[in-house]
mmCIF file with all atom_site columns, C-alpha atoms in Angstrom:
data_model
loop_
_atom_site.group_PDB
_atom_site.id
_atom_site.type_symbol
_atom_site.label_atom_id
_atom_site.label_alt_id
_atom_site.label_comp_id
_atom_site.label_asym_id
_atom_site.label_entity_id
_atom_site.label_seq_id
_atom_site.pdbx_PDB_ins_code
_atom_site.Cartn_x
_atom_site.Cartn_y
_atom_site.Cartn_z
_atom_site.occupancy
_atom_site.B_iso_or_equiv
_atom_site.pdbx_formal_charge
_atom_site.auth_seq_id
_atom_site.auth_comp_id
_atom_site.auth_asym_id
_atom_site.auth_atom_id
_atom_site.pdbx_PDB_model_num
ATOM 1  C CA . UNK A 1 1  ? 117.330 67.003 135.835 1.00 0.00 ? 1  UNK A CA 1
ATOM 2  C CA . UNK A 1 2  ? 118.355 70.148 137.796 1.00 0.00 ? 2  UNK A CA 1
ATOM 3  C CA . UNK A 1 3  ? 117.134 70.375 141.294 1.00 0.00 ? 3  UNK A CA 1
ATOM 4  C CA . UNK A 1 4  ? 116.187 73.657 142.643 1.00 0.00 ? 4  UNK A CA 1
ATOM 5  C CA . UNK A 1 5  ? 118.204 73.609 146.141 1.00 0.00 ? 5  UNK A CA 1
ATOM 6  C CA . UNK A 1 6  ? 117.186 76.963 147.377 1.00 0.00 ? 6  UNK A CA 1
ATOM 7  C CA . UNK A 1 7  ? 115.757 77.450 150.567 1.00 0.00 ? 7  UNK A CA 1
ATOM 8  C CA . UNK A 1 8  ? 113.578 80.368 151.542 1.00 0.00 ? 8  UNK A CA 1
ATOM 9  C CA . UNK A 1 9  ? 113.142 80.403 155.553 1.00 0.00 ? 9  UNK A CA 1
ATOM 10 C CA . UNK A 1 10 ? 110.186 82.138 155.070 1.00 0.00 ? 10 UNK A CA 1
ATOM 11 C CA . UNK A 1 11 ? 108.624 79.439 152.896 1.00 0.00 ? 11 UNK A CA 1
ATOM 12 C CA . UNK A 1 12 ? 108.983 76.687 155.612 1.00 0.00 ? 12 UNK A CA 1
ATOM 13 C CA . UNK A 1 13 ? 106.571 75.422 157.729 1.00 0.00 ? 13 UNK A CA 1
ATOM 14 C CA . UNK A 1 14 ? 106.946 75.564 161.141 1.00 0.00 ? 14 UNK A CA 1
ATOM 15 C CA . UNK A 1 15 ? 108.439 72.519 162.695 1.00 0.00 ? 15 UNK A CA 1
ATOM 16 C CA . UNK A 1 16 ? 107.620 70.990 166.181 1.00 0.00 ? 16 UNK A CA 1
ATOM 17 C CA . UNK A 1 17 ? 110.347 67.949 166.025 1.00 0.00 ? 17 UNK A CA 1
ATOM 18 C CA . UNK A 1 18 ? 113.651 67.410 164.714 1.00 0.00 ? 18 UNK A CA 1
ATOM 19 C CA . UNK A 1 19 ? 111.714 64.378 162.906 1.00 0.00 ? 19 UNK A CA 1
ATOM 20 C CA . UNK A 1 20 ? 109.192 66.758 161.220 1.00 0.00 ? 20 UNK A CA 1
ATOM 21 C CA . UNK A 1 21 ? 111.909 69.040 160.135 1.00 0.00 ? 21 UNK A CA 1
ATOM 22 C CA . UNK A 1 22 ? 114.364 66.214 158.964 1.00 0.00 ? 22 UNK A CA 1
ATOM 23 C CA . UNK A 1 23 ? 111.171 64.738 157.134 1.00 0.00 ? 23 UNK A CA 1
ATOM 24 C CA . UNK A 1 24 ? 110.389 67.625 155.359 1.00 0.00 ? 24 UNK A CA 1
ATOM 25 C CA . UNK A 1 25 ? 113.864 68.403 154.064 1.00 0.00 ? 25 UNK A CA 1
ATOM 26 C CA . UNK A 1 26 ? 114.481 64.872 152.873 1.00 0.00 ? 26 UNK A CA 1
ATOM 27 C CA . UNK A 1 27 ? 111.232 65.350 151.072 1.00 0.00 ? 27 UNK A CA 1
ATOM 28 C CA . UNK A 1 28 ? 112.577 68.014 149.429 1.00 0.00 ? 28 UNK A CA 1
ATOM 29 C CA . UNK A 1 29 ? 115.978 67.144 149.014 1.00 0.00 ? 29 UNK A CA 1
ATOM 30 C CA . UNK A 1 30 ? 116.203 63.699 148.945 1.00 0.00 ? 30 UNK A CA 1
ATOM 31 C CA . UNK A 1 31 ? 119.717 62.039 148.824 1.00 0.00 ? 31 UNK A CA 1
ATOM 32 C CA . UNK A 1 32 ? 121.081 65.572 148.533 1.00 0.00 ? 32 UNK A CA 1
ATOM 33 C CA . UNK A 1 33 ? 120.538 65.947 152.340 1.00 0.00 ? 33 UNK A CA 1
ATOM 34 C CA . UNK A 1 34 ? 122.732 64.550 154.590 1.00 0.00 ? 34 UNK A CA 1
ATOM 35 C CA . UNK A 1 35 ? 123.202 64.023 158.039 1.00 0.00 ? 35 UNK A CA 1
ATOM 36 C CA . UNK A 1 36 ? 126.738 64.732 159.293 1.00 0.00 ? 36 UNK A CA 1
ATOM 37 C CA . UNK A 1 37 ? 126.817 64.944 162.750 1.00 0.00 ? 37 UNK A CA 1
ATOM 38 C CA . UNK A 1 38 ? 124.820 65.330 166.056 1.00 0.00 ? 38 UNK A CA 1
ATOM 39 C CA . UNK A 1 39 ? 126.477 67.613 168.796 1.00 0.00 ? 39 UNK A CA 1
ATOM 40 C CA . UNK A 1 40 ? 125.466 69.836 171.718 1.00 0.00 ? 40 UNK A CA 1
ATOM 41 C CA . UNK A 1 41 ? 125.060 73.337 171.396 1.00 0.00 ? 41 UNK A CA 1
ATOM 42 C CA . UNK A 1 42 ? 123.644 75.810 174.190 1.00 0.00 ? 42 UNK A CA 1
ATOM 43 C CA . UNK A 1 43 ? 122.718 73.023 175.689 1.00 0.00 ? 43 UNK A CA 1
ATOM 44 C CA . UNK A 1 44 ? 120.548 71.657 173.279 1.00 0.00 ? 44 UNK A CA 1
ATOM 45 C CA . UNK A 1 45 ? 121.144 68.647 170.951 1.00 0.00 ? 45 UNK A CA 1
ATOM 46 C CA . UNK A 1 46 ? 121.680 69.639 167.065 1.00 0.00 ? 46 UNK A CA 1
ATOM 47 C CA . UNK A 1 47 ? 121.519 67.758 164.339 1.00 0.00 ? 47 UNK A CA 1
ATOM 48 C CA . UNK A 1 48 ? 123.975 69.173 161.548 1.00 0.00 ? 48 UNK A CA 1
ATOM 49 C CA . UNK A 1 49 ? 122.968 68.194 157.850 1.00 0.00 ? 49 UNK A CA 1
ATOM 50 C CA . UNK A 1 50 ? 124.627 69.435 154.674 1.00 0.00 ? 50 UNK A CA 1
ATOM 51 C CA . UNK A 1 51 ? 122.830 70.342 152.035 1.00 0.00 ? 51 UNK A CA 1
ATOM 52 C CA . UNK A 1 52 ? 124.884 69.446 148.382 1.00 0.00 ? 52 UNK A CA 1
ATOM 53 C CA . UNK A 1 53 ? 124.619 71.489 146.004 1.00 0.00 ? 53 UNK A CA 1
ATOM 54 C CA . UNK A 1 54 ? 127.586 70.261 143.878 1.00 0.00 ? 54 UNK A CA 1
ATOM 55 C CA . UNK A 1 55 ? 128.132 66.513 144.339 1.00 0.00 ? 55 UNK A CA 1
ATOM 56 C CA . UNK A 1 56 ? 131.019 66.317 142.175 1.00 0.00 ? 56 UNK A CA 1
ATOM 57 C CA . UNK A 1 57 ? 133.192 68.260 144.396 1.00 0.00 ? 57 UNK A CA 1
ATOM 58 C CA . UNK A 1 58 ? 131.556 67.415 147.800 1.00 0.00 ? 58 UNK A CA 1
ATOM 59 C CA . UNK A 1 59 ? 132.006 63.784 147.287 1.00 0.00 ? 59 UNK A CA 1
ATOM 60 C CA . UNK A 1 60 ? 136.014 64.142 147.012 1.00 0.00 ? 60 UNK A CA 1
ATOM 61 C CA . UNK A 1 61 ? 135.918 66.433 149.795 1.00 0.00 ? 61 UNK A CA 1
ATOM 62 C CA . UNK A 1 62 ? 134.193 64.334 152.110 1.00 0.00 ? 62 UNK A CA 1
ATOM 63 C CA . UNK A 1 63 ? 136.336 61.249 150.891 1.00 0.00 ? 63 UNK A CA 1
ATOM 64 C CA . UNK A 1 64 ? 139.249 63.044 151.738 1.00 0.00 ? 64 UNK A CA 1
ATOM 65 C CA . UNK A 1 65 ? 138.500 63.041 155.317 1.00 0.00 ? 65 UNK A CA 1
ATOM 66 C CA . UNK A 1 66 ? 138.437 59.153 155.300 1.00 0.00 ? 66 UNK A CA 1
ATOM 67 C CA . UNK A 1 67 ? 141.918 58.946 153.874 1.00 0.00 ? 67 UNK A CA 1
ATOM 68 C CA . UNK A 1 68 ? 145.059 58.720 155.798 1.00 0.00 ? 68 UNK A CA 1
ATOM 69 C CA . UNK A 1 69 ? 146.816 60.949 153.529 1.00 0.00 ? 69 UNK A CA 1
ATOM 70 C CA . UNK A 1 70 ? 146.958 64.278 154.410 1.00 0.00 ? 70 UNK A CA 1
ATOM 71 C CA . UNK A 1 71 ? 145.051 66.739 151.901 1.00 0.00 ? 71 UNK A CA 1
ATOM 72 C CA . UNK A 1 72 ? 145.263 70.492 151.537 1.00 0.00 ? 72 UNK A CA 1
ATOM 73 C CA . UNK A 1 73 ? 142.563 72.801 150.430 1.00 0.00 ? 73 UNK A CA 1
ATOM 74 C CA . UNK A 1 74 ? 143.598 75.119 147.835 1.00 0.00 ? 74 UNK A CA 1
ATOM 75 C CA . UNK A 1 75 ? 140.290 76.133 146.678 1.00 0.00 ? 75 UNK A CA 1
ATOM 76 C CA . UNK A 1 76 ? 137.368 77.953 148.481 1.00 0.00 ? 76 UNK A CA 1
ATOM 77 C CA . UNK A 1 77 ? 135.218 77.019 146.206 1.00 0.00 ? 77 UNK A CA 1
ATOM 78 C CA . UNK A 1 78 ? 134.687 73.277 147.961 1.00 0.00 ? 78 UNK A CA 1
ATOM 79 C CA . UNK A 1 79 ? 132.647 75.226 150.856 1.00 0.00 ? 79 UNK A CA 1
ATOM 80 C CA . UNK A 1 80 ? 130.264 76.473 148.014 1.00 0.00 ? 80 UNK A CA 1
ATOM 81 C CA . UNK A 1 81 ? 128.982 72.857 147.314 1.00 0.00 ? 81 UNK A CA 1
ATOM 82 C CA . UNK A 1 82 ? 126.913 72.606 150.012 1.00 0.00 ? 82 UNK A CA 1
ATOM 83 C CA . UNK A 1 83 ? 124.913 74.292 152.686 1.00 0.00 ? 83 UNK A CA 1
ATOM 84 C CA . UNK A 1 84 ? 124.973 73.218 156.822 1.00 0.00 ? 84 UNK A CA 1
ATOM 85 C CA . UNK A 1 85 ? 121.350 73.213 158.065 1.00 0.00 ? 85 UNK A CA 1
ATOM 86 C CA . UNK A 1 86 ? 121.183 72.620 161.967 1.00 0.00 ? 86 UNK A CA 1
ATOM 87 C CA . UNK A 1 87 ? 117.850 71.115 163.220 1.00 0.00 ? 87 UNK A CA 1
ATOM 88 C CA . UNK A 1 88 ? 117.482 71.038 167.125 1.00 0.00 ? 88 UNK A CA 1
ATOM 89 C CA . UNK A 1 89 ? 115.224 68.289 169.038 1.00 0.00 ? 89 UNK A CA 1
ATOM 90 C CA . UNK A 1 90 ? 112.603 71.286 168.760 1.00 0.00 ? 90 UNK A CA 1
ATOM 91 C CA . UNK A 1 91 ? 112.497 71.295 165.067 1.00 0.00 ? 91 UNK A CA 1
ATOM 92 C CA . UNK A 1 92 ? 114.101 74.829 165.241 1.00 0.00 ? 92 UNK A CA 1
ATOM 93 C CA . UNK A 1 93 ? 115.963 75.248 161.937 1.00 0.00 ? 93 UNK A CA 1
ATOM 94 C CA . UNK A 1 94 ? 118.940 77.150 161.278 1.00 0.00 ? 94 UNK A CA 1
ATOM 95 C CA . UNK A 1 95 ? 120.644 77.413 157.839 1.00 0.00 ? 95 UNK A CA 1
ATOM 96 C CA . UNK A 1 96 ? 124.223 78.167 157.480 1.00 0.00 ? 96 UNK A CA 1
ATOM 97 C CA . UNK A 1 97 ? 124.852 79.324 153.652 1.00 0.00 ? 97 UNK A CA 1
#
């Protein structure tokens, strides 16, 4: 089954919190929506998620970070295997495609 992984920011609801936005994305994309890290940006806590478009390319790429063997990226297509979605505590969403 092919899942539509298109995000139209104009079609997203307005979110009032991180939890609300996260719940919407999880409902839309399930286990393809993954928390990668939390950091501070412009004085606000921001959660960085990956929306995985190509699991077969994404999984080995992510696993390589846990390996002691140094890996070299020779193909930029790996960066097309996911979209980064930033959500702050107030529910503001930024999509980095």
